[in-house]
Coordinates of C-alpha atoms in Angstrom, one line a residue:
Chain A
M1 CA -19.7 -21.0 6.2
M2 CA -17.0 -23.3 6.4
P3 CA -14.6 -23.2 3.1
A4 CA -14.5 -26.3 1.7
M5 CA -10.3 -26.7 1.8
I6 CA -7.9 -27.4 1.4
I7 CA -7.7 -27.3 -2.3
S8 CA -5.7 -29.2 -4.5
P9 CA -4.5 -27.3 -7.4
K10 CA -4.0 -29.5 -9.9
G11 CA -3.0 -32.3 -7.8
I12 CA -0.7 -30.2 -6.2
S13 CA -0.9 -30.0 -2.2
L14 CA -1.4 -26.8 -0.2
D15 CA 1.8 -27.9 1.8
I16 CA 3.8 -28.7 -1.0
I17 CA 3.3 -25.2 -2.6
R18 CA 3.9 -23.4 0.9
N19 CA 7.0 -25.3 1.0
D20 CA 8.0 -23.4 -2.3
F21 CA 8.0 -20.2 -0.5
P22 CA 11.0 -20.3 1.9
S23 CA 10.0 -17.0 3.8
L24 CA 7.1 -19.1 5.3
R25 CA 9.6 -21.2 6.7
R26 CA 10.7 -18.0 9.3
M27 CA 9.5 -18.4 13.0
R28 CA 9.7 -15.7 15.1
D29 CA 9.3 -15.9 18.7
G30 CA 7.8 -19.3 18.1
K31 CA 5.4 -18.6 15.2
P32 CA 5.7 -18.8 11.6
P33 CA 4.6 -15.9 9.5
I34 CA 1.1 -15.3 8.3
Y35 CA 1.3 -13.1 5.5
F36 CA -1.8 -11.2 4.6
D37 CA -0.2 -8.0 2.7
N38 CA -0.2 -9.8 -0.6
A39 CA -1.9 -6.8 -2.7
C40 CA 1.2 -4.9 -1.5
T41 CA 3.9 -7.7 -2.6
T42 CA 3.8 -11.3 -2.4
L43 CA 5.7 -13.7 -1.4
V44 CA 8.6 -15.2 -4.1
P45 CA 8.9 -18.8 -4.7
Q46 CA 12.3 -21.2 -4.9
Q47 CA 11.3 -21.4 -8.3
V48 CA 11.6 -17.6 -9.0
I49 CA 14.5 -17.3 -6.7
R50 CA 16.4 -19.8 -8.3
A51 CA 15.9 -17.9 -11.7
I52 CA 17.3 -14.9 -10.2
T53 CA 20.3 -16.4 -9.1
D54 CA 20.5 -18.6 -12.3
Y55 CA 21.1 -15.2 -14.2
Y56 CA 23.6 -14.0 -12.2
E57 CA 25.6 -17.4 -11.8
Q58 CA 25.1 -18.5 -15.2
H59 CA 25.1 -15.4 -17.7
P60 CA 24.9 -12.3 -16.0
A61 CA 25.3 -10.6 -19.2
C62 CA 23.6 -7.8 -21.4
G63 CA 20.6 -8.8 -23.3
G64 CA 18.9 -6.7 -25.9
G65 CA 20.7 -7.8 -28.4
R66 CA 23.9 -5.6 -28.3
S67 CA 26.3 -7.9 -27.5
R68 CA 26.9 -11.1 -29.4
H69 CA 28.3 -13.5 -27.6
W70 CA 27.7 -16.8 -25.4
F71 CA 26.5 -15.4 -22.2
A72 CA 24.0 -12.6 -24.0
E73 CA 22.9 -15.4 -26.8
E74 CA 21.5 -17.3 -23.1
V75 CA 19.7 -14.2 -21.9
I76 CA 18.2 -13.1 -25.2
A77 CA 17.0 -16.7 -25.1
E78 CA 15.7 -16.4 -21.9
I79 CA 13.8 -13.1 -22.1
D80 CA 12.7 -13.0 -26.3
G81 CA 12.9 -17.0 -26.6
D82 CA 15.3 -19.1 -29.2
A83 CA 13.0 -21.4 -31.4
A84 CA 15.7 -23.7 -32.5
A85 CA 16.4 -24.6 -29.0
E86 CA 12.9 -25.0 -28.0
I87 CA 13.2 -22.0 -25.3
E88 CA 10.2 -19.9 -24.6
G89 CA 11.3 -16.7 -23.7
S90 CA 9.7 -14.6 -20.8
R91 CA 8.4 -12.5 -23.1
Q92 CA 6.4 -14.9 -25.0
I93 CA 5.5 -16.2 -21.5
I94 CA 3.8 -12.8 -20.3
A95 CA 2.4 -12.3 -23.4
D96 CA 0.5 -15.6 -23.2
F97 CA -0.6 -15.1 -19.9
I98 CA -2.9 -12.2 -20.9
N99 CA -3.5 -13.6 -24.6
A100 CA -1.3 -10.9 -26.1
G101 CA -1.7 -11.2 -30.1
S102 CA 2.3 -10.9 -30.3
E103 CA 4.7 -10.6 -27.7
K104 CA 6.1 -7.3 -29.1
E105 CA 3.3 -6.0 -27.6
I106 CA 5.1 -6.7 -24.0
V107 CA 7.0 -3.7 -22.7
F108 CA 9.3 -4.6 -19.4
T109 CA 9.1 -1.7 -17.0
A110 CA 9.9 -1.3 -13.4
N111 CA 6.4 -1.6 -12.2
A112 CA 3.1 -0.8 -13.2
S113 CA 3.6 3.1 -12.0
H114 CA 6.4 3.1 -14.8
A115 CA 4.3 1.7 -17.0
I116 CA 1.4 3.8 -16.7
N117 CA 3.5 7.1 -16.7
I118 CA 4.7 5.2 -20.0
V119 CA 1.3 6.2 -21.2
A120 CA 0.6 9.3 -19.3
L121 CA 3.9 10.9 -20.6
G122 CA 3.8 9.7 -24.2
F123 CA 0.3 9.7 -25.1
P124 CA -0.3 12.4 -27.7
F125 CA -2.4 14.5 -26.1
R126 CA -4.2 17.6 -27.3
R127 CA -5.0 20.6 -25.2
G128 CA -8.3 20.2 -24.0
D129 CA -8.4 16.1 -23.5
V130 CA -10.1 14.3 -21.2
V131 CA -8.8 11.5 -19.6
L132 CA -11.4 10.1 -17.2
L133 CA -10.7 7.8 -13.8
T134 CA -12.7 6.1 -11.2
D135 CA -12.8 8.4 -8.0
R136 CA -10.5 5.4 -5.6
E137 CA -7.3 5.5 -7.9
H138 CA -4.0 4.6 -6.8
N139 CA -1.6 7.4 -6.4
S140 CA 0.3 5.8 -9.7
N141 CA -2.5 6.0 -11.5
L142 CA -3.7 9.3 -10.5
V143 CA -0.6 12.0 -9.7
P144 CA 0.4 11.6 -13.5
W145 CA -2.8 12.9 -14.6
L146 CA -2.7 15.3 -12.4
R147 CA 0.8 16.3 -13.1
L148 CA -0.5 16.6 -17.2
Q149 CA -3.4 18.8 -15.4
N150 CA -1.5 21.2 -13.7
K151 CA 1.0 21.7 -16.7
G152 CA -2.6 22.5 -18.8
S153 CA -1.9 19.4 -21.1
I154 CA -5.2 17.5 -20.1
R155 CA -7.9 17.7 -17.9
V156 CA -8.9 14.9 -15.2
D157 CA -12.5 13.7 -14.4
Y158 CA -14.0 10.8 -12.4
C159 CA -16.2 8.5 -12.2
G160 CA -18.2 8.3 -8.8
T161 CA -18.1 4.4 -7.5
G162 CA -21.1 3.5 -5.4
E163 CA -20.7 2.8 -1.3
D164 CA -20.1 -0.8 -2.3
G165 CA -17.5 -0.1 -4.6
A166 CA -19.9 -0.8 -8.0
F167 CA -19.4 0.7 -11.1
D168 CA -22.1 2.9 -12.7
L169 CA -21.9 2.6 -16.3
E170 CA -24.7 5.0 -16.9
A171 CA -22.9 8.3 -15.4
F172 CA -19.8 6.8 -17.1
R173 CA -21.5 6.9 -20.5
G174 CA -23.1 10.3 -19.7
K175 CA -19.2 11.0 -18.8
L176 CA -18.0 10.0 -22.4
E177 CA -20.9 12.0 -24.1
S178 CA -20.3 15.2 -22.3
G179 CA -16.8 15.7 -23.2
P180 CA -13.7 15.5 -25.1
V181 CA -12.7 12.1 -23.2
R182 CA -9.8 11.2 -25.3
L183 CA -8.5 8.6 -22.5
V184 CA -10.0 6.4 -19.4
S185 CA -7.7 5.0 -17.1
M186 CA -8.8 3.0 -14.6
A187 CA -8.1 0.5 -12.0
Y188 CA -9.4 -2.6 -13.4
T189 CA -9.6 -4.3 -9.4
S190 CA -9.6 -1.5 -6.6
N191 CA -6.6 -2.2 -4.1
V192 CA -9.3 -0.5 -1.5
T193 CA -12.2 -2.8 -2.1
G194 CA -11.1 -5.6 -4.5
C195 CA -14.0 -4.8 -6.7
T196 CA -13.3 -5.3 -10.4
L197 CA -14.9 -3.1 -12.9
P198 CA -17.3 -4.4 -15.6
A199 CA -14.1 -3.8 -18.0
K200 CA -15.2 -5.4 -21.5
A201 CA -18.4 -2.9 -21.2
I202 CA -16.0 -0.1 -20.3
I203 CA -13.6 -0.6 -22.8
D204 CA -16.7 -0.6 -25.4
L205 CA -18.6 2.2 -24.5
A206 CA -15.3 3.9 -24.5
H207 CA -13.9 3.2 -27.8
C208 CA -17.8 3.7 -29.5
C209 CA -16.8 7.2 -27.9
G210 CA -13.3 7.6 -29.6
A211 CA -11.7 7.1 -26.2
R212 CA -8.8 5.0 -25.6
V213 CA -8.8 2.4 -22.3
L214 CA -5.6 2.2 -20.3
L215 CA -6.0 -0.5 -17.3
D216 CA -4.4 -0.7 -14.2
A217 CA -4.5 -4.6 -13.3
A218 CA -1.8 -4.5 -10.8
Q219 CA -4.7 -6.2 -8.8
T220 CA -6.1 -8.1 -11.6
A221 CA -3.2 -10.0 -13.2
P222 CA -2.1 -12.2 -10.0
H223 CA -5.8 -13.1 -9.4
R224 CA -7.7 -13.9 -12.1
A225 CA -6.8 -14.7 -16.1
M226 CA -7.2 -11.5 -18.4
D227 CA -7.5 -12.0 -22.3
V228 CA -6.3 -8.4 -23.6
Q229 CA -7.6 -9.5 -26.9
D230 CA -11.2 -10.2 -25.9
L231 CA -11.3 -7.0 -23.7
D232 CA -10.0 -4.8 -26.3
V233 CA -8.2 -3.0 -24.2
D234 CA -5.4 -0.3 -25.5
F235 CA -3.3 -0.6 -22.7
L236 CA -2.6 -2.9 -19.5
A237 CA -0.3 -2.1 -17.0
F238 CA 0.7 -4.5 -14.0
S239 CA 3.5 -5.3 -11.5
I240 CA 5.4 -8.8 -11.2
H241 CA 6.3 -8.1 -7.7
K242 CA 2.5 -8.6 -6.6
M243 CA 2.4 -12.3 -8.1
C244 CA 5.6 -14.2 -6.8
G245 CA 8.2 -12.5 -9.0
P246 CA 10.8 -10.1 -8.4
R247 CA 10.6 -6.5 -7.2
G248 CA 11.4 -4.0 -9.7
V249 CA 9.4 -5.5 -13.0
G250 CA 6.1 -4.6 -14.5
I251 CA 4.5 -5.0 -17.9
L252 CA 3.0 -2.4 -20.1
Y253 CA 0.8 -4.1 -22.6
G254 CA 0.0 -2.0 -25.3
K255 CA -1.6 -3.0 -28.7
G256 CA 1.1 -3.1 -31.5
A257 CA 0.0 0.1 -33.4
L258 CA -0.4 2.0 -30.4
L259 CA 3.1 1.4 -29.6
R260 CA 4.7 2.2 -33.2
Q261 CA 4.5 6.4 -33.3
A262 CA 5.3 7.1 -36.5
E263 CA 8.4 8.6 -37.0
P264 CA 9.1 11.3 -40.1
G265 CA 9.1 8.9 -43.3
I266 CA 9.3 5.6 -41.2
G267 CA 5.5 4.6 -41.4
D268 CA 2.5 6.4 -40.0
D269 CA 1.0 3.9 -37.8
G270 CA -1.7 4.8 -35.3
E271 CA -2.5 8.3 -34.2
D272 CA -2.8 7.7 -30.8
A273 CA 0.8 5.5 -30.3
I274 CA 2.5 6.7 -27.5
E275 CA 6.3 8.1 -27.8
P276 CA 8.9 6.5 -25.4
V277 CA 9.7 9.0 -22.5
L278 CA 13.2 7.8 -21.9
L279 CA 15.2 7.2 -25.1
G280 CA 19.0 6.1 -25.2
G281 CA 21.1 2.6 -25.3
G282 CA 19.4 -0.4 -26.5
A283 CA 16.2 1.6 -28.2
V284 CA 18.1 3.2 -31.0
H285 CA 18.2 1.5 -34.6
D286 CA 20.4 4.3 -36.0
A287 CA 21.7 7.9 -34.9
T288 CA 23.8 10.8 -36.7
Y289 CA 24.4 13.6 -35.4
Q290 CA 21.3 15.2 -36.6
G291 CA 19.0 12.6 -35.8
Y292 CA 18.4 9.0 -34.7
R293 CA 15.8 6.2 -35.6
L294 CA 14.5 4.1 -32.6
L295 CA 14.0 0.8 -33.2
D296 CA 10.5 -1.2 -33.3
P297 CA 8.5 -2.3 -29.8
P298 CA 9.0 -3.3 -27.6
E299 CA 12.9 -2.3 -27.6
R300 CA 12.1 1.6 -28.1
F301 CA 10.6 1.4 -24.6
E302 CA 13.7 -0.5 -22.9
V303 CA 16.2 1.8 -22.7
G304 CA 19.7 1.2 -21.3
V305 CA 21.4 -1.7 -19.5
Q306 CA 17.6 -4.1 -18.1
N307 CA 16.9 -6.1 -15.1
Y308 CA 17.5 -8.9 -16.9
A309 CA 17.4 -11.4 -13.8
G310 CA 14.4 -9.9 -12.9
Q311 CA 12.8 -10.2 -16.4
I312 CA 13.8 -13.8 -16.7
A313 CA 12.3 -14.5 -13.3
A314 CA 8.8 -12.7 -14.8
G315 CA 8.5 -15.7 -16.5
A316 CA 9.2 -18.3 -13.5
A317 CA 6.7 -16.4 -12.1
V318 CA 4.1 -16.6 -14.6
N319 CA 5.0 -20.3 -15.1
Y320 CA 4.4 -20.8 -11.4
L321 CA 0.9 -19.2 -11.3
Q322 CA -0.3 -20.8 -14.1
A323 CA 0.9 -24.2 -12.9
I324 CA -1.4 -23.7 -10.2
G325 CA -3.9 -22.5 -12.3
M326 CA -5.8 -18.9 -12.3
D327 CA -9.0 -20.2 -11.8
R328 CA -8.1 -21.9 -8.5
I329 CA -6.2 -19.0 -7.2
D330 CA -9.5 -16.9 -7.6
K331 CA -11.6 -19.9 -5.7
R332 CA -9.2 -20.0 -3.2
E333 CA -8.9 -16.6 -1.9
T334 CA -12.9 -16.1 -2.4
E335 CA -13.3 -18.9 -0.3
L336 CA -10.9 -17.7 2.3
N337 CA -12.1 -14.4 2.3
G338 CA -15.7 -15.7 2.5
F339 CA -14.9 -17.3 5.9
L340 CA -13.0 -13.9 7.1
T341 CA -15.7 -12.2 5.8
E342 CA -18.5 -13.8 7.7
E343 CA -16.8 -14.3 10.8
L344 CA -16.0 -10.4 11.1
L345 CA -19.7 -9.8 10.2
K346 CA -21.2 -12.3 12.6
R347 CA -18.6 -11.0 15.5
Y348 CA -18.5 -6.9 14.8
G349 CA -20.7 -6.5 12.3
D350 CA -23.7 -4.8 14.6
T351 CA -21.7 -2.9 16.9
G352 CA -21.5 0.2 14.9
W353 CA -18.0 1.0 14.8
F354 CA -16.8 -2.1 12.6
R355 CA -17.3 -2.0 9.1
I356 CA -16.0 -3.5 5.9
I357 CA -15.2 -1.0 3.3
G358 CA -16.6 -2.0 -0.1
P359 CA -19.5 -4.7 -1.1
R360 CA -19.9 -7.2 1.9
E361 CA -19.9 -10.3 -0.1
A362 CA -16.3 -11.6 -0.4
A363 CA -17.4 -12.8 -3.9
Q364 CA -16.9 -9.2 -4.7
R365 CA -13.9 -8.8 -3.2
G366 CA -11.5 -11.7 -4.4
G367 CA -8.8 -11.8 -1.7
L368 CA -9.2 -8.2 -0.3
L369 CA -11.0 -7.3 3.1
T370 CA -10.6 -4.3 4.0
F371 CA -12.3 -2.7 7.4
E372 CA -12.7 -0.2 9.3
I373 CA -12.9 0.7 12.6
K374 CA -14.3 3.7 14.6
R375 CA -12.6 3.7 18.3
P376 CA -10.5 5.5 20.6
N377 CA -6.8 5.0 19.5
A378 CA -7.9 2.6 16.5
V379 CA -4.4 2.8 15.5
G380 CA -1.5 0.2 16.1
I381 CA -3.2 -2.8 15.3
T382 CA -1.1 -3.9 12.5
E383 CA 1.7 -3.8 15.2
E384 CA 0.1 -5.4 17.6
L385 CA -1.0 -8.5 14.8
S386 CA 2.4 -8.8 13.6
A387 CA 4.1 -8.8 17.4
R388 CA 1.4 -11.0 19.0
S389 CA 1.1 -13.5 16.5
S390 CA 3.0 -12.3 13.3
I391 CA 0.4 -11.5 11.2
M392 CA 1.4 -9.1 8.7
I393 CA -1.4 -6.9 7.4
R394 CA -1.4 -3.3 5.8
D395 CA -3.2 0.3 7.3
G396 CA -4.1 3.6 6.7
V397 CA -5.1 4.7 3.1
F398 CA -2.9 2.3 1.0
C399 CA -1.5 4.7 -1.9
V400 CA -5.5 5.8 -2.3
H401 CA -5.5 9.4 -0.3
S402 CA -8.1 10.8 -2.8
Y403 CA -10.7 8.5 -2.1
F404 CA -10.1 8.9 2.0
N405 CA -9.7 12.2 2.0
K406 CA -12.8 12.5 0.1
L407 CA -14.6 9.5 2.6
Y408 CA -13.2 11.4 5.9
G409 CA -12.1 14.5 5.0
E410 CA -8.6 15.9 4.8
G411 CA -6.2 15.9 8.0
W412 CA -8.4 13.0 9.1
T413 CA -5.1 11.1 10.2
R414 CA -4.0 14.3 12.2
P415 CA -4.5 14.1 15.8
K416 CA -8.2 14.2 17.2
P417 CA -9.8 13.5 20.3
P418 CA -10.2 9.6 21.2
S419 CA -13.6 9.6 20.6
E420 CA -12.9 10.9 17.1
H421 CA -10.4 8.2 15.8
K422 CA -10.4 5.9 13.1
M423 CA -8.2 3.7 11.3
V424 CA -9.0 1.5 7.8
Y425 CA -7.2 -1.9 7.8
R426 CA -6.7 -4.2 4.7
L427 CA -6.3 -7.9 4.6
S428 CA -5.3 -9.4 1.3
L429 CA -5.2 -13.3 0.8
Y430 CA -3.1 -15.2 -2.1
F431 CA -3.0 -18.8 -2.7
Y432 CA -0.9 -19.9 -0.2
N433 CA -2.6 -18.4 3.2
T434 CA -4.6 -21.0 4.5
L435 CA -7.7 -21.4 6.7
E436 CA -5.6 -22.1 10.1
E437 CA -4.1 -18.5 9.5
C438 CA -7.6 -16.9 9.3
R439 CA -8.6 -18.1 12.3
T440 CA -5.1 -17.0 13.9
F441 CA -6.2 -13.5 12.8
L442 CA -9.5 -13.8 13.8
D443 CA -8.6 -14.8 17.2
T444 CA -5.9 -12.3 17.9
L445 CA -7.8 -9.6 16.5
H446 CA -10.7 -10.8 19.1
D447 CA -7.9 -10.7 21.8
I448 CA -7.2 -6.9 20.6
F449 CA -10.5 -5.8 20.7
E450 CA -11.2 -7.0 24.0
E451 CA -7.9 -5.7 25.4
R452 CA -8.9 -2.5 24.6
S453 CA -12.4 -2.8 25.3
Y454 CA -14.2 -2.4 22.2
I455 CA -16.3 -5.6 22.9
Chain B
M1 CA 4.9 28.2 15.7
T2 CA 8.2 27.1 17.4
F3 CA 8.4 23.5 16.1
L4 CA 8.0 24.4 12.7
K5 CA 11.0 26.5 13.5
N6 CA 13.4 24.2 15.2
A7 CA 12.0 21.3 13.4
A8 CA 14.9 20.9 11.1
I9 CA 17.6 21.0 13.9
F10 CA 15.6 17.8 15.3
D11 CA 15.4 15.5 12.0
S12 CA 19.4 14.2 12.5
Y13 CA 18.7 14.3 16.2
P14 CA 19.7 10.8 17.4
V15 CA 16.2 9.9 19.4
F16 CA 15.5 6.6 19.9
A17 CA 16.2 3.1 18.5
K18 CA 12.4 2.0 17.2
P19 CA 10.6 0.3 20.1
K20 CA 10.8 -3.8 19.8
L21 CA 6.9 -4.7 19.0
V22 CA 5.2 -5.6 22.7
I23 CA 2.2 -6.3 23.8
M24 CA 0.2 -3.9 26.2
D25 CA 1.2 -5.0 29.7
E26 CA -1.8 -5.4 32.5
A27 CA -1.3 -2.5 34.4
V28 CA -1.6 -0.1 31.0
I29 CA -4.8 -2.1 29.9
K30 CA -6.5 -1.2 33.5
Y31 CA -5.3 2.2 33.1
Y32 CA -6.5 2.5 29.6
R33 CA -10.2 0.9 30.7
K34 CA -10.4 3.6 33.3
L35 CA -10.2 6.3 30.7
L36 CA -12.3 4.7 27.9
R37 CA -14.7 4.7 31.3
S38 CA -14.5 8.2 32.9
G39 CA -13.5 9.8 29.5
F40 CA -9.9 11.4 28.5
K41 CA -9.5 14.1 30.9
Y42 CA -6.9 15.9 29.1
A43 CA -7.9 15.2 25.3
G44 CA -8.3 18.8 23.6
T45 CA -6.6 21.5 23.3
V46 CA -5.6 25.5 24.8
D47 CA -6.1 28.7 22.8
N48 CA -2.5 29.9 22.4
P49 CA -0.4 27.6 23.9
D50 CA 2.9 28.7 25.4
I51 CA 4.2 25.3 24.1
F52 CA 3.1 23.3 21.1
I53 CA 4.9 20.0 20.1
D54 CA 3.9 18.3 17.2
T55 CA 5.3 14.5 17.4
V56 CA 5.9 14.4 14.0
S57 CA 7.6 17.5 12.9
E58 CA 9.7 16.4 16.3
N59 CA 10.8 13.8 14.6
V60 CA 10.3 11.2 17.6
P61 CA 9.2 7.9 16.9
L62 CA 6.5 7.5 19.6
C63 CA 4.4 5.5 17.8
G64 CA 6.0 3.7 15.0
H65 CA 4.7 5.1 11.5
A66 CA 2.7 8.4 10.0
G67 CA -0.6 8.8 10.7
D68 CA 0.1 8.0 14.6
Y69 CA 1.2 11.0 16.5
L70 CA 0.3 13.6 18.8
H71 CA 0.0 17.4 19.7
L72 CA 0.4 18.5 23.3
Y73 CA -0.4 22.4 24.2
I74 CA 0.8 23.7 27.1
H75 CA 0.1 26.7 29.3
V76 CA 2.2 28.5 31.1
R77 CA 1.3 30.8 34.1
D78 CA 3.7 32.7 36.8
G79 CA 6.6 29.8 36.3
K80 CA 4.0 26.8 36.6
I81 CA 1.9 24.6 33.8
A82 CA -1.7 26.0 34.2
A83 CA -3.0 23.3 31.9
A84 CA -1.8 20.8 29.8
R85 CA -3.8 19.1 26.7
Y86 CA -3.5 16.8 23.7
L87 CA -4.6 15.6 20.4
C88 CA -3.5 12.3 19.1
T89 CA -4.0 9.2 16.8
C90 CA -2.2 6.7 18.4
E91 CA -2.2 3.6 20.2
P92 CA -3.6 3.1 23.9
T93 CA -0.2 2.9 25.4
T94 CA 0.7 6.2 24.3
N95 CA -2.6 7.5 25.0
V96 CA -1.9 6.5 28.5
V97 CA 1.1 8.2 28.9
V98 CA -0.1 11.3 27.7
E99 CA -3.2 11.2 29.8
I100 CA -0.5 10.5 32.9
L101 CA 1.7 13.2 31.6
C102 CA -1.1 16.2 31.5
G103 CA -1.8 14.9 35.0
L104 CA 2.1 15.2 36.2
V105 CA 2.8 18.6 35.0
Q106 CA -0.1 20.4 36.3
N107 CA 0.9 23.3 38.8
K108 CA 4.4 22.0 38.8
T109 CA 7.1 24.8 38.0
L110 CA 9.1 24.3 34.7
A111 CA 12.0 23.4 37.1
E112 CA 9.3 20.5 38.4
V113 CA 8.8 19.5 35.2
K114 CA 11.9 19.2 34.4
Q115 CA 12.8 16.7 36.8
I116 CA 10.0 14.0 36.2
N117 CA 11.3 10.8 34.6
E118 CA 9.9 7.4 33.2
N119 CA 10.0 6.3 37.1
F120 CA 7.1 8.4 37.5
F121 CA 5.1 6.9 35.2
S122 CA 5.8 3.2 36.4
E123 CA 4.8 4.7 39.9
E124 CA 1.7 5.6 38.6
L125 CA 0.9 2.3 37.3
A126 CA 2.7 0.5 39.5
S127 CA 4.4 -1.1 36.4
D128 CA 8.2 -1.4 34.9
G129 CA 6.6 -2.4 31.3
K130 CA 9.2 -1.5 28.8
D131 CA 6.9 0.0 26.3
L132 CA 5.4 2.1 28.9
R133 CA 8.7 3.6 30.2
H134 CA 9.8 3.9 26.4
K135 CA 6.9 5.6 25.3
A136 CA 7.3 7.8 28.4
A137 CA 10.8 8.7 28.0
G138 CA 10.2 9.6 24.4
L139 CA 7.1 12.3 25.5
L140 CA 9.3 13.7 28.4
E141 CA 12.4 14.5 26.0
L142 CA 9.8 16.2 23.7
L143 CA 8.2 17.9 26.5
H144 CA 11.5 19.1 27.8
R145 CA 12.8 20.4 24.4
G146 CA 9.5 22.3 24.3
L147 CA 10.5 23.6 27.7
D148 CA 14.2 24.4 26.5
R149 CA 12.8 26.3 23.5
Y150 CA 9.9 28.3 25.5
L151 CA 12.7 29.3 28.5
A152 CA 15.0 30.3 25.2
E153 CA 12.5 32.6 23.5
R154 CA 11.9 34.3 27.0
I155 CA 15.5 35.6 27.6

């Protein structure tokens, strides 16, 4: 299959898009970078870089409403908007991006891991509550729950996924019906297989059984449109740095009532509302020597001086993606992945030592292509791709140690006879990648395989 | 095990600069293909090794990242290397280096082993490949430390 390239998102040519990314103009040994590590973090366009530098150059002051002066007003306007000046703040931009009911449901965090930890540590669990995960969770959505389990606060249970990454809704229903599941916390899109969960069905089932749902959307938000109201999801976490944004900024979306914990004498909102984990400056409405009263959400969760530059630039990143169009981003990644998948399977699919992890059909994996190589000295291909053709991919376990330990057995990366070697590699594509880059990858990989006598 | 006992010492050892990424040279490729055809002669372990080396604990960036490392098992009898075997998760050049090393040290006295340097590897492959020599030097450094520990423990 030859993809019908090159897409021209809303009339913007690919050349113009790529020209927005200064890092793509770099050269090493006469070769441009080929960046296929987007599931880790993406490249950053000049519009986002400019938003960051603008903050530091124009108004490097405190946001959050504590300071009342010219610079602070501008920062507040950039983040929380200024209707009179017709400035849409980044919080509203992000709320619109996921169709949240209110910008007050958008909490700025450091990253998706931080957002998940806020829920894990702030949710009012009762002893014996079960938190249900999939068997392929990133450590960010596993370890916080294991810590609670180790402390005796909850029990963690898992919903298995098929070899092809498919989610078994009936098995999920069985888990919900068999135990006191209080919270379902799952990766919306797997960073290993690229499979996206049937989130709406999962949420409907969970709600029928009285469970809340947290979706780790770190690998979803950058690639496809999401509608939290349509999903009816309770909490949603994602990272801005995986979507052309600044590092160190994440988002926790929470339904309004779930972010507003009841305080004595101050209202009686949702019994499943989360309590802020960290307390301090910027989150307090009033305090005495005896007590305190927190601000309303989202401020109560944003303690201390924040990453204002990042929060402003987050809005610029979302604006950038929306200018291209999430549907086009999704389509382009799938097309490129389809080409790569078909070529790789045609060349190595029958070798017995090459296997795509997850479904074979690229359409089910978005921009993610993870494959396993079972050959002597299967490691080091990442470095060779980088050395030969400036291609950047990822190898290892992608922070999903638990799944690979189950798949291969614990200690599978420890020294072994060469005949038992294996390694896993992941390409993760984004809208600025090109067909030519994919061809260069295929050719370079082939050279490496030939050199190692794999073929 | 000795490597655990001494690991902390080596954590701050100014070992080697991270090697520049290089492509395998022809001599290494040729040797590696020979290994693939004939088998990895020295792959394996020895029971109760007198010297045991773990590249990760020794903090030598032979291969560059975690999940890419090597165990070396050595038997010493009557002052000579009676057997040397390895297990690894490493790329081909490192595997070539450790195969050559295991052959080079066989039946040599410890003093003779101390005399081995990266030139031996270049001669073995008729190659001055930088990556080959760099990795050989790294592995020899480890081996020499292991020998030193072994000798120190016997005093």
